[in-house]
Structures are given as structure tokens and as C-alpha cells.
Short mmCIF file of C-alpha atoms in Angstrom, two decimals:
data_model
loop_
_atom_site.label_atom_id
_atom_site.label_comp_id
_atom_site.label_asym_id
_atom_site.label_seq_id
_atom_site.Cartn_x
_atom_site.Cartn_y
_atom_site.Cartn_z
CA MET H 1 -2.34 8.13 -51.63
CA ALA H 2 1.43 7.76 -51.37
CA GLU H 3 1.69 11.58 -51.45
CA GLY H 4 -0.84 11.73 -48.55
CA ASN H 5 1.16 9.30 -46.48
CA LYS H 6 4.31 11.28 -47.03
CA GLN H 7 2.53 14.42 -45.81
CA ALA H 8 1.20 12.54 -42.81
CA THR H 9 4.74 11.42 -41.84
CA LYS H 10 5.95 14.98 -42.07
CA VAL H 11 3.44 16.21 -39.39
CA LYS H 12 5.22 16.95 -36.19
CA THR H 13 3.91 15.21 -33.07
CA LEU H 14 4.83 14.94 -29.48
CA ASN H 15 4.41 11.87 -27.26
CA VAL H 16 1.70 12.33 -24.68
CA LYS H 17 1.11 10.20 -21.66
CA VAL H 18 -1.71 10.78 -19.22
CA ALA H 19 -1.76 8.49 -16.20
CA SER H 20 -2.89 8.16 -12.63
CA PRO H 21 -1.17 5.80 -10.15
CA TYR H 22 -3.40 2.88 -11.15
CA GLN H 23 -4.40 3.61 -14.75
CA VAL H 24 -2.98 4.93 -18.00
CA TYR H 25 -5.59 7.00 -19.85
CA PHE H 26 -3.63 7.97 -22.96
CA ASP H 27 -0.23 7.00 -24.25
CA GLN H 28 0.50 7.85 -27.93
CA PRO H 29 1.73 10.58 -30.31
CA ALA H 30 -0.43 13.68 -30.56
CA LEU H 31 -0.46 16.95 -32.37
CA SER H 32 -1.08 18.98 -29.22
CA ILE H 33 -2.33 18.91 -25.65
CA SER H 34 -4.29 21.67 -23.95
CA GLY H 35 -5.10 22.28 -20.35
CA ASN H 36 -5.63 24.90 -17.69
CA ASN H 37 -3.43 26.17 -14.88
CA LEU H 38 -3.56 29.10 -12.49
CA THR H 39 -2.38 31.46 -15.20
CA GLY H 40 -5.10 30.34 -17.62
CA PRO H 41 -5.57 27.98 -20.55
CA PHE H 42 -2.45 26.81 -22.42
CA ASP H 43 -1.50 24.59 -25.33
CA ILE H 44 1.57 22.38 -25.75
CA LEU H 45 2.76 21.84 -29.28
CA PRO H 46 5.77 19.93 -30.66
CA GLY H 47 8.98 21.77 -29.94
CA HIS H 48 7.63 23.40 -26.70
CA HIS H 49 10.15 24.62 -24.17
CA ASN H 50 10.90 22.45 -21.08
CA PHE H 51 7.86 22.96 -18.80
CA ILE H 52 6.47 21.93 -15.42
CA SER H 53 2.97 23.02 -14.48
CA LEU H 54 0.32 22.33 -11.88
CA LEU H 55 -2.97 21.61 -13.58
CA ASP H 56 -6.34 22.95 -12.50
CA ARG H 57 -9.53 20.93 -12.35
CA GLY H 58 -11.10 20.84 -15.86
CA GLU H 59 -10.57 19.15 -19.17
CA LEU H 60 -7.40 18.01 -20.98
CA VAL H 61 -7.83 18.13 -24.73
CA ILE H 62 -5.53 15.98 -26.79
CA ARG H 63 -5.55 16.32 -30.54
CA THR H 64 -4.20 13.44 -32.59
CA ILE H 65 -3.98 13.07 -36.36
CA ASN H 66 -7.29 11.29 -36.49
CA ASP H 67 -9.36 12.69 -33.68
CA GLU H 68 -9.60 14.70 -30.44
CA GLN H 69 -9.80 13.27 -26.92
CA LYS H 70 -11.11 14.96 -23.86
CA ILE H 71 -10.19 13.77 -20.35
CA LYS H 72 -11.81 15.28 -17.29
CA ILE H 73 -9.36 15.81 -14.49
CA ASN H 74 -9.32 16.97 -10.86
CA GLY H 75 -5.85 18.36 -11.09
CA GLY H 76 -2.38 17.05 -11.64
CA VAL H 77 1.14 17.90 -12.78
CA MET H 78 2.36 18.22 -16.33
CA HIS H 79 5.98 17.74 -17.32
CA VAL H 80 7.16 18.59 -20.87
CA LYS H 81 10.65 17.87 -22.13
CA ALA H 82 12.00 16.98 -25.56
CA ASP H 83 8.57 16.50 -27.19
CA MET H 84 7.40 14.21 -24.39
CA ALA H 85 4.46 15.51 -22.34
CA THR H 86 3.62 13.48 -19.27
CA VAL H 87 0.57 14.29 -17.15
CA PHE H 88 0.41 12.84 -13.63
CA LEU H 89 -3.19 12.77 -12.37
CA ASP H 90 -4.62 12.38 -8.85
CA ILE H 91 -1.61 13.77 -7.04
CA MET F 1 -12.39 -42.54 27.91
CA LYS F 2 -14.33 -40.04 25.80
CA ARG F 3 -17.73 -41.02 24.51
CA LEU F 4 -18.01 -41.77 20.81
CA ILE F 5 -20.59 -39.05 20.27
CA ASP F 6 -18.30 -36.43 21.90
CA ILE F 7 -15.37 -37.36 19.69
CA ALA F 8 -17.65 -37.20 16.62
CA SER F 9 -18.84 -33.74 17.65
CA GLU F 10 -15.23 -32.52 18.23
CA GLN F 11 -14.26 -33.89 14.88
CA SER F 12 -17.14 -32.05 13.20
CA ALA F 13 -16.08 -28.77 14.91
CA MET F 14 -12.52 -29.29 13.81
CA GLN F 15 -13.70 -29.84 10.20
CA SER F 16 -15.49 -26.45 10.40
CA VAL F 17 -12.31 -24.76 11.67
CA LEU F 18 -10.36 -26.40 8.84
CA GLY F 19 -12.97 -25.13 6.31
CA LEU F 20 -12.84 -21.64 7.78
CA THR F 21 -9.05 -21.39 7.83
CA ASN F 22 -8.98 -22.66 4.20
CA VAL F 23 -11.42 -19.89 3.23
CA PHE F 24 -9.38 -17.23 5.04
CA GLU F 25 -6.17 -18.54 3.44
CA GLY F 26 -7.79 -18.37 -0.01
CA LEU F 27 -9.06 -14.86 0.56
CA ALA F 28 -5.67 -13.65 1.76
CA SER F 29 -4.02 -15.22 -1.24
CA MET F 30 -6.45 -13.49 -3.58
CA ARG F 31 -5.88 -10.11 -1.85
CA ILE F 32 -2.08 -10.58 -2.12
CA ALA F 33 -2.41 -11.01 -5.88
CA GLN F 34 -4.59 -7.87 -6.15
CA VAL F 35 -2.37 -5.61 -3.97
CA LYS F 36 0.75 -6.82 -5.75
CA ASP F 37 -0.74 -5.64 -9.02
CA GLN F 38 -1.61 -2.24 -7.47
CA VAL F 39 1.88 -1.91 -6.01
CA LEU F 40 3.58 -2.64 -9.31
CA SER F 41 1.26 -0.35 -11.22
CA SER F 42 1.70 2.54 -8.77
CA GLU F 43 5.44 1.94 -8.52
CA ARG F 44 5.97 2.68 -12.21
CA PHE F 45 3.95 5.93 -11.92
CA PHE F 46 5.63 7.03 -8.71
CA ASN F 47 9.13 6.22 -10.04
CA GLU F 48 8.56 8.48 -13.05
CA LEU F 49 7.50 11.29 -10.74
CA TRP F 50 10.44 10.66 -8.34
CA ALA F 51 12.80 10.86 -11.29
CA ILE F 52 11.47 14.32 -12.21
CA TYR F 53 11.43 15.54 -8.62
CA SER F 54 14.99 14.41 -8.00
CA GLN F 55 16.23 16.45 -10.94
CA ILE F 56 14.80 19.71 -9.67
CA ARG F 57 17.43 22.09 -8.25
CA ILE F 58 15.96 25.38 -7.17
CA ASN F 59 16.92 27.85 -4.50
CA LYS F 60 14.59 26.47 -1.86
CA ARG F 61 15.06 24.39 1.27
CA PHE F 62 12.97 21.26 1.74
CA SER F 63 10.07 22.22 3.94
CA TYR F 64 7.48 19.36 3.76
CA GLY F 65 5.45 21.55 1.51
CA ARG F 66 4.72 23.84 4.46
CA GLU F 67 3.80 27.50 3.99
CA SER F 68 6.40 29.87 5.46
CA ASP F 69 4.09 31.06 8.28
CA ASP F 70 3.04 27.52 9.33
CA LYS F 71 3.92 26.78 13.00
CA VAL F 72 5.96 23.68 13.64
CA ILE F 73 5.49 21.49 16.76
CA ASP F 74 8.86 20.95 18.46
CA LYS F 75 8.39 17.20 18.63
CA ASP F 76 8.88 14.18 16.39
CA LEU F 77 5.89 12.29 15.03
CA PHE F 78 5.73 8.51 15.08
CA ILE F 79 3.24 6.92 12.70
CA ALA F 80 2.65 3.10 13.03
CA ILE F 81 0.77 1.29 10.27
CA THR F 82 -0.98 -1.80 11.57
CA ALA F 83 -3.84 -4.09 10.50
CA GLU F 84 -7.41 -3.11 10.81
CA GLY F 85 -8.56 -6.48 12.23
CA GLY F 86 -7.15 -9.57 13.80
CA PHE F 87 -6.05 -12.74 11.96
CA SER F 88 -2.86 -11.03 10.93
CA GLY F 89 -0.44 -13.08 13.00
CA ASP F 90 2.11 -11.46 15.39
CA ILE F 91 3.47 -8.85 12.97
CA ASP F 92 1.53 -5.96 14.54
CA GLN F 93 2.77 -6.89 18.06
CA LYS F 94 6.36 -6.91 16.73
CA LEU F 95 5.92 -3.54 15.10
CA ILE F 96 4.39 -1.91 18.18
CA THR F 97 7.05 -3.38 20.52
CA TRP F 98 9.80 -2.14 18.26
CA MET F 99 8.33 1.38 18.05
CA LEU F 100 7.75 1.65 21.76
CA GLN F 101 11.45 0.91 22.40
CA SER F 102 12.28 4.41 21.05
CA TYR F 103 9.17 6.17 22.17
CA ASP F 104 9.35 8.96 24.74
CA PRO F 105 6.08 10.85 25.22
CA THR F 106 7.88 14.07 26.04
CA LYS F 107 9.73 14.03 22.70
CA GLN F 108 7.33 12.25 20.34
CA ASP F 109 3.61 12.11 19.47
CA LEU F 110 2.01 8.94 18.21
CA ILE F 111 -0.42 8.43 15.37
CA ILE F 112 -1.73 4.92 14.88
CA ILE F 113 -3.24 3.54 11.69
CA GLY F 114 -5.31 0.36 12.06
CA HIS F 115 -7.55 -0.78 14.87
CA HIS F 116 -5.42 -3.77 15.78
CA GLY F 117 -2.47 -1.49 16.65
CA ALA F 118 -4.72 0.93 18.57
CA ILE F 119 -5.92 -1.95 20.76
CA GLN F 120 -2.35 -3.04 21.48
CA LEU F 121 -1.27 0.48 22.44
CA THR F 122 -4.29 0.88 24.73
CA GLN F 123 -3.51 -2.54 26.37
CA ALA F 124 0.05 -1.35 26.89
CA GLY F 125 -1.26 1.81 28.49
CA VAL F 126 0.26 4.09 25.80
CA GLY F 127 -1.88 7.06 24.65
CA PHE F 128 -1.88 8.20 21.04
CA LYS F 129 -2.73 11.55 19.51
CA ARG F 130 -4.79 10.36 16.57
CA TYR F 131 -6.13 7.13 15.16
CA PHE F 132 -6.89 6.55 11.50
CA LYS F 133 -8.59 3.52 10.02
CA LEU F 134 -6.45 1.56 7.65
CA PRO F 135 -8.05 2.15 4.18
CA MET F 136 -10.24 -0.64 3.06
CA HIS F 137 -9.47 -0.08 -0.61
CA ASP F 138 -6.10 -0.73 -2.12
CA ASN F 139 -6.18 2.11 -4.64
CA ASN F 140 -6.93 5.81 -4.39
CA ILE F 141 -5.78 5.91 -0.82
CA ASN F 142 -6.41 9.39 0.62
CA VAL F 143 -3.38 10.25 2.78
CA LEU F 144 -4.10 13.98 2.84
CA PRO F 145 -5.28 14.02 6.50
CA LEU F 146 -2.06 12.21 7.45
CA VAL F 147 0.08 14.65 5.37
CA GLY F 148 -1.67 17.51 7.24
CA GLN F 149 -0.46 16.05 10.54
CA VAL F 150 3.03 15.36 9.23
CA LYS F 151 3.47 18.96 8.13
CA GLN F 152 2.90 20.12 11.75
CA TYR F 153 5.93 18.31 13.11
CA ARG F 154 9.67 18.91 12.78
CA SER F 155 10.19 15.29 11.62
CA THR F 156 8.26 12.07 11.14
CA ILE F 157 9.18 8.45 11.41
CA VAL F 158 6.86 5.89 9.86
CA TYR F 159 6.85 2.37 11.26
CA TYR F 160 5.41 -0.09 8.76
CA GLN F 161 5.38 -3.72 7.64
CA SER F 162 7.14 -4.87 4.60
CA TYR F 163 6.36 -7.80 2.23
CA VAL F 164 9.54 -9.83 1.48
CA THR F 165 7.99 -13.08 0.29
CA LEU F 166 4.70 -14.92 0.94
CA MET F 167 6.28 -16.54 3.98
CA VAL F 168 8.56 -13.74 5.10
CA GLN F 169 7.45 -10.31 6.29
CA ASP F 170 9.65 -7.65 7.84
CA ILE F 171 9.10 -4.54 9.94
CA LYS F 172 10.74 -1.35 8.84
CA LYS F 173 10.87 2.35 9.56
CA ILE F 174 11.52 5.38 7.35
CA GLU F 175 12.27 8.93 8.36
CA LEU F 176 10.18 10.88 5.93
CA HIS F 177 12.15 14.13 5.91
CA GLY F 178 15.50 12.40 5.41
CA ALA F 179 14.16 9.96 2.79
CA ILE F 180 12.59 12.57 0.61
CA GLU F 181 15.39 15.07 0.93
CA ALA F 182 17.97 12.38 0.13
CA ALA F 183 15.95 11.26 -2.87
CA SER F 184 15.69 14.82 -4.10
CA LYS F 185 19.51 14.96 -4.25
CA LYS F 186 19.99 11.62 -5.94
CA VAL F 187 20.54 12.12 -9.63
CA ASP F 188 21.91 9.73 -12.20
CA LYS F 189 24.77 10.93 -14.36
CA ASN F 190 22.50 10.75 -17.39
CA ASP F 191 19.77 12.91 -15.79
CA HIS F 192 19.48 16.55 -16.61
CA ILE F 193 19.13 19.03 -13.81
CA ILE F 194 15.90 21.01 -13.74
CA THR F 195 16.40 24.64 -12.84
CA GLU F 196 14.64 27.97 -13.39
CA GLU F 197 17.14 28.64 -16.19
CA ASN F 198 16.14 25.69 -18.39
CA TYR F 199 12.49 25.17 -17.42
CA ILE F 200 9.31 27.19 -17.23
CA PHE F 201 7.48 26.67 -13.91
CA GLU F 202 3.79 27.51 -13.78
CA PRO F 203 2.16 29.08 -11.82
CA SER F 204 5.50 29.71 -10.05
CA THR F 205 8.62 27.85 -9.01
CA GLU F 206 7.74 28.09 -5.32
CA ILE F 207 4.18 26.79 -5.74
CA VAL F 208 5.32 23.91 -7.95
CA ALA F 209 8.14 22.93 -5.53
CA ASN F 210 5.81 23.06 -2.54
CA HIS F 211 3.19 20.92 -4.37
CA LEU F 212 5.78 18.34 -5.38
CA GLU F 213 7.23 18.14 -1.85
CA SER F 214 3.71 17.50 -0.55
CA THR F 215 3.11 15.00 -3.38
CA MET F 216 6.29 13.11 -2.48
CA LEU F 217 5.19 12.90 1.14
CA GLN F 218 1.85 11.50 -0.07
CA ILE F 219 3.61 9.00 -2.33
CA THR F 220 5.93 7.82 0.42
CA LEU F 221 3.07 7.38 2.88
CA THR F 222 0.90 5.65 0.24
CA GLN F 223 3.66 3.22 -0.61
CA ALA F 224 4.25 2.46 3.03
CA ILE F 225 0.54 1.76 3.53
CA LEU F 226 0.38 -0.46 0.43
CA ASP F 227 3.49 -2.38 1.51
CA SER F 228 2.02 -2.82 4.99
CA LYS F 229 -1.28 -4.10 3.55
CA LEU F 230 0.58 -6.60 1.40
CA ALA F 231 2.63 -7.80 4.37
CA GLN F 232 -0.54 -8.07 6.51
CA TYR F 233 -2.27 -10.17 3.89
CA ALA F 234 0.84 -12.37 3.65
CA SER F 235 1.03 -12.64 7.41
CA ARG F 236 -2.66 -13.56 7.53
CA PHE F 237 -2.09 -16.14 4.85
CA ARG F 238 0.84 -17.60 6.80
CA SER F 239 -1.08 -17.76 10.13
CA MET F 240 -4.13 -19.27 8.40
CA ARG F 241 -1.92 -21.79 6.61
CA SER F 242 -0.42 -22.80 9.97
CA ALA F 243 -3.88 -22.89 11.68
CA SER F 244 -5.20 -24.95 8.79
CA GLU F 245 -2.29 -27.46 9.12
CA LYS F 246 -2.79 -27.71 12.85
CA ALA F 247 -6.57 -28.27 12.36
CA ASP F 248 -5.88 -30.89 9.77
CA GLU F 249 -3.54 -32.66 12.14
CA MET F 250 -6.02 -32.48 15.00
CA SER F 251 -8.81 -33.69 12.77
CA GLY F 252 -6.61 -36.72 11.85
CA ASP F 253 -5.90 -37.43 15.52
CA LEU F 254 -9.58 -37.22 16.40
CA LYS F 255 -10.47 -39.61 13.52
CA LEU F 256 -7.93 -42.07 14.86
CA GLU F 257 -9.25 -41.68 18.38
CA TYR F 258 -12.84 -42.15 17.12
CA ASN F 259 -11.92 -45.39 15.24
CA ARG F 260 -9.93 -46.72 18.24
CA THR F 261 -12.80 -45.98 20.62
CA LYS F 262 -15.31 -47.53 18.24
CA ARG F 263 -13.15 -50.67 17.94
CA PHE F 264 -12.65 -50.78 21.70
CA LEU F 265 -16.41 -50.56 22.30
CA SER F 266 -17.08 -53.21 19.67
CA ASP F 267 -14.46 -55.49 21.22
CA GLU F 268 -15.97 -54.89 24.64
CA ARG F 269 -19.41 -55.80 23.37
CA LEU F 270 -18.01 -58.91 21.72
CA LYS F 271 -16.26 -59.90 24.93
CA GLU F 272 -19.56 -59.48 26.86
CA VAL F 273 -21.40 -61.65 24.31
CA ILE F 274 -18.70 -64.36 24.46
CA ASN F 275 -18.65 -64.31 28.24
CA GLY F 276 -22.47 -64.46 28.30
CA LEU F 277 -22.46 -67.46 25.93
CA ARG F 278 -19.79 -69.23 28.07
CA LYS F 279 -21.80 -68.69 31.22
CA ALA F 280 -24.90 -69.96 29.48
CA GLU F 281 -23.01 -73.07 28.33
CA GLN F 282 -21.75 -73.66 31.95
CA VAL F 283 -25.29 -73.37 33.31
CA ALA F 284 -26.52 -75.88 30.75
#
């Protein structure tokens, strides 16, 4: 059990925040976040290079240690820097 | 002297006015609380986005998010944000008067938001290019049609109302081009500059920059609309409070007048009875 916890703490995560002007949909550490832009589908993992992208309409998939969350979006902007991914929706 | 029944009827009407103004005052107060929450929530979101936008330094001039082949009208655009209905005190009148002081139809076009302002411009004999209804809802305000207009002009000045406190509202103006361009150059010492060397832009630097410029326009307009709505609710609250106080005072005066008249009539009747009794005694 203690060994399991140690392994869990070793898993690299990035902080993900998904928000619109009036609501925060997700704000916690995650293993990855995936979305779509004009160039196609992409994944953001911990350690990703600094990144700004316009998002296409579709689904954002956020994988955490325990589960996977899907958020339908109409578009937005994603900013990634130093293991912090922020998604601005409805803009 | 007024008849007792007339005073009673006036008093009843004044009580209705008092009740109505109290209801409007309560509604305005409720809306203020709601819009304040919206403003605070959206401000956090927009500030984060502003912070990112202001760090971007790429080889591109600010262009309102226009495409390079878009034609620009060689005029300035004035946008005035006013209330949709009445009951908002004199703040709309002040805003329109202030805007018209700098308005020259050969150099500027006017867009009016809110029915109250449109009526005032019409009454002043001033034509406007477009009229938009002030959004009913306080969130998810769609300013895209307005941004479409703004992009057509060389520059835009927005005249709006600003909430200072519940009892104090101000009128302000903002030059969109200047405000956004200035904000895009304002960087704290601790901020990192975002360039094409240290960031990946997708789908392309140009498309991202254009989208963000357009977004910043939307944000600035949305915030001006929200601030105006908050100021209008506060102005309505203030005018309803003052109307309610006046109605209360008048109702008190009418009550006094009613009681005085009632006593006067009662005294008169008593005098008549006494006089009648005296005459009867004299005859006997």
C-alpha cells in the first residue's frame, strides 16, 4: 500500500484549468489533456513545450489518475506553460 | 378645502406609488448583487487572458483582428451604451449630452445600444447608423455583431456608464484601439515575453494573434456593457429610493391633511349642534 502511494506520487502531472467567463469546469492536476485544432488532434503531457493554440469545436479529454473527463466545447484558446494548461472557453 | 373622500383617494394612490417604488428598488438591488457577481467572476477570467495577451511580442501591428484585405471606413465610430427602458434616472441623458459635445456627423458615425438612448438621440434630432438592444442577460453577452462594426472603422470610442458605489455612478469613455494596444505593451517585470522563439503557435502565429485581438475587443466591449448595466441598476435603485422617500413624505402629508380635515369637519358639526341647542334654548 505504502509502495503504491510512493508510485502514485512519482507520476508526473500538469495542472489543468478549463474555464469560461462565468464558470470553472475543471481545475486540478491531470495526466494529460487532449483536444483538436486546425492542424488536427493533439495531446498535452507534463513537460510540454510552451504552447498557444486556438481550439476547434469538439471534445476536450482530460485524464486524471483516477478517471477521464470529457468536456464538449464550441472553441476556445489553450495556453500551456511550465506544466500549467489553461483553456479559455467561449471566446 | 378638499373633500375627505378625495384626500383618502389621493392617499391610497400614494400608497400604491410607495409600494411600486419599493418593489422596483428591491428588484434593482437584487440585480445589482447578481451583476456584481458576474463582473467579479468574468474579471478573473479576463485578467488571466489579458496577462497572456500582454506578454505576446510578435512581428505584427495591432489591426483590430482585421484581415489584410478588409476595407476601413475613414471615420471614427462612437458607441454609446444606455439603458433599455426608463426608470434609470438621468444617467443616460448625461451620457448622450457628453457624447454629442464631441460628435461631428462628417467625422463620426454613431451606434447606440439601448432603447432609452435611441429615443433621446431621436428627440435631439441626431441620426444613428445602427441600434442594438441592450442584452437582457448578464452573462454570455454576444458582442460579435458589434465587433463586426468596430472592425470596419479606423478607431472606436465607447461611451459607457460606470458603477462607483450604490449611490454614485459615473460616465466614462474608452478608445478601444488605444486601450487594447496600450494593454498589449504593458508587461510586469516578472512576466515572460511570448515570442515565436519560445512558444509554439497553432494553427499559426498570425491566426492566433488575430483571434486574440478580436477576443480582446470582445472582452473590452463586454466589460463596458456589464459595467453600464451595473451602473444603470444602481441609478435605478437611487431614483427609486428617492421616489419612494418622496412618496412616503407625501403620504405622511396627506395623512396629516386627512386628519386635520376630519377634525375640522367634526368641530364644524359640533359647533352646529351647539348653536342649534342654544337657539332651541332661546326659543323655549
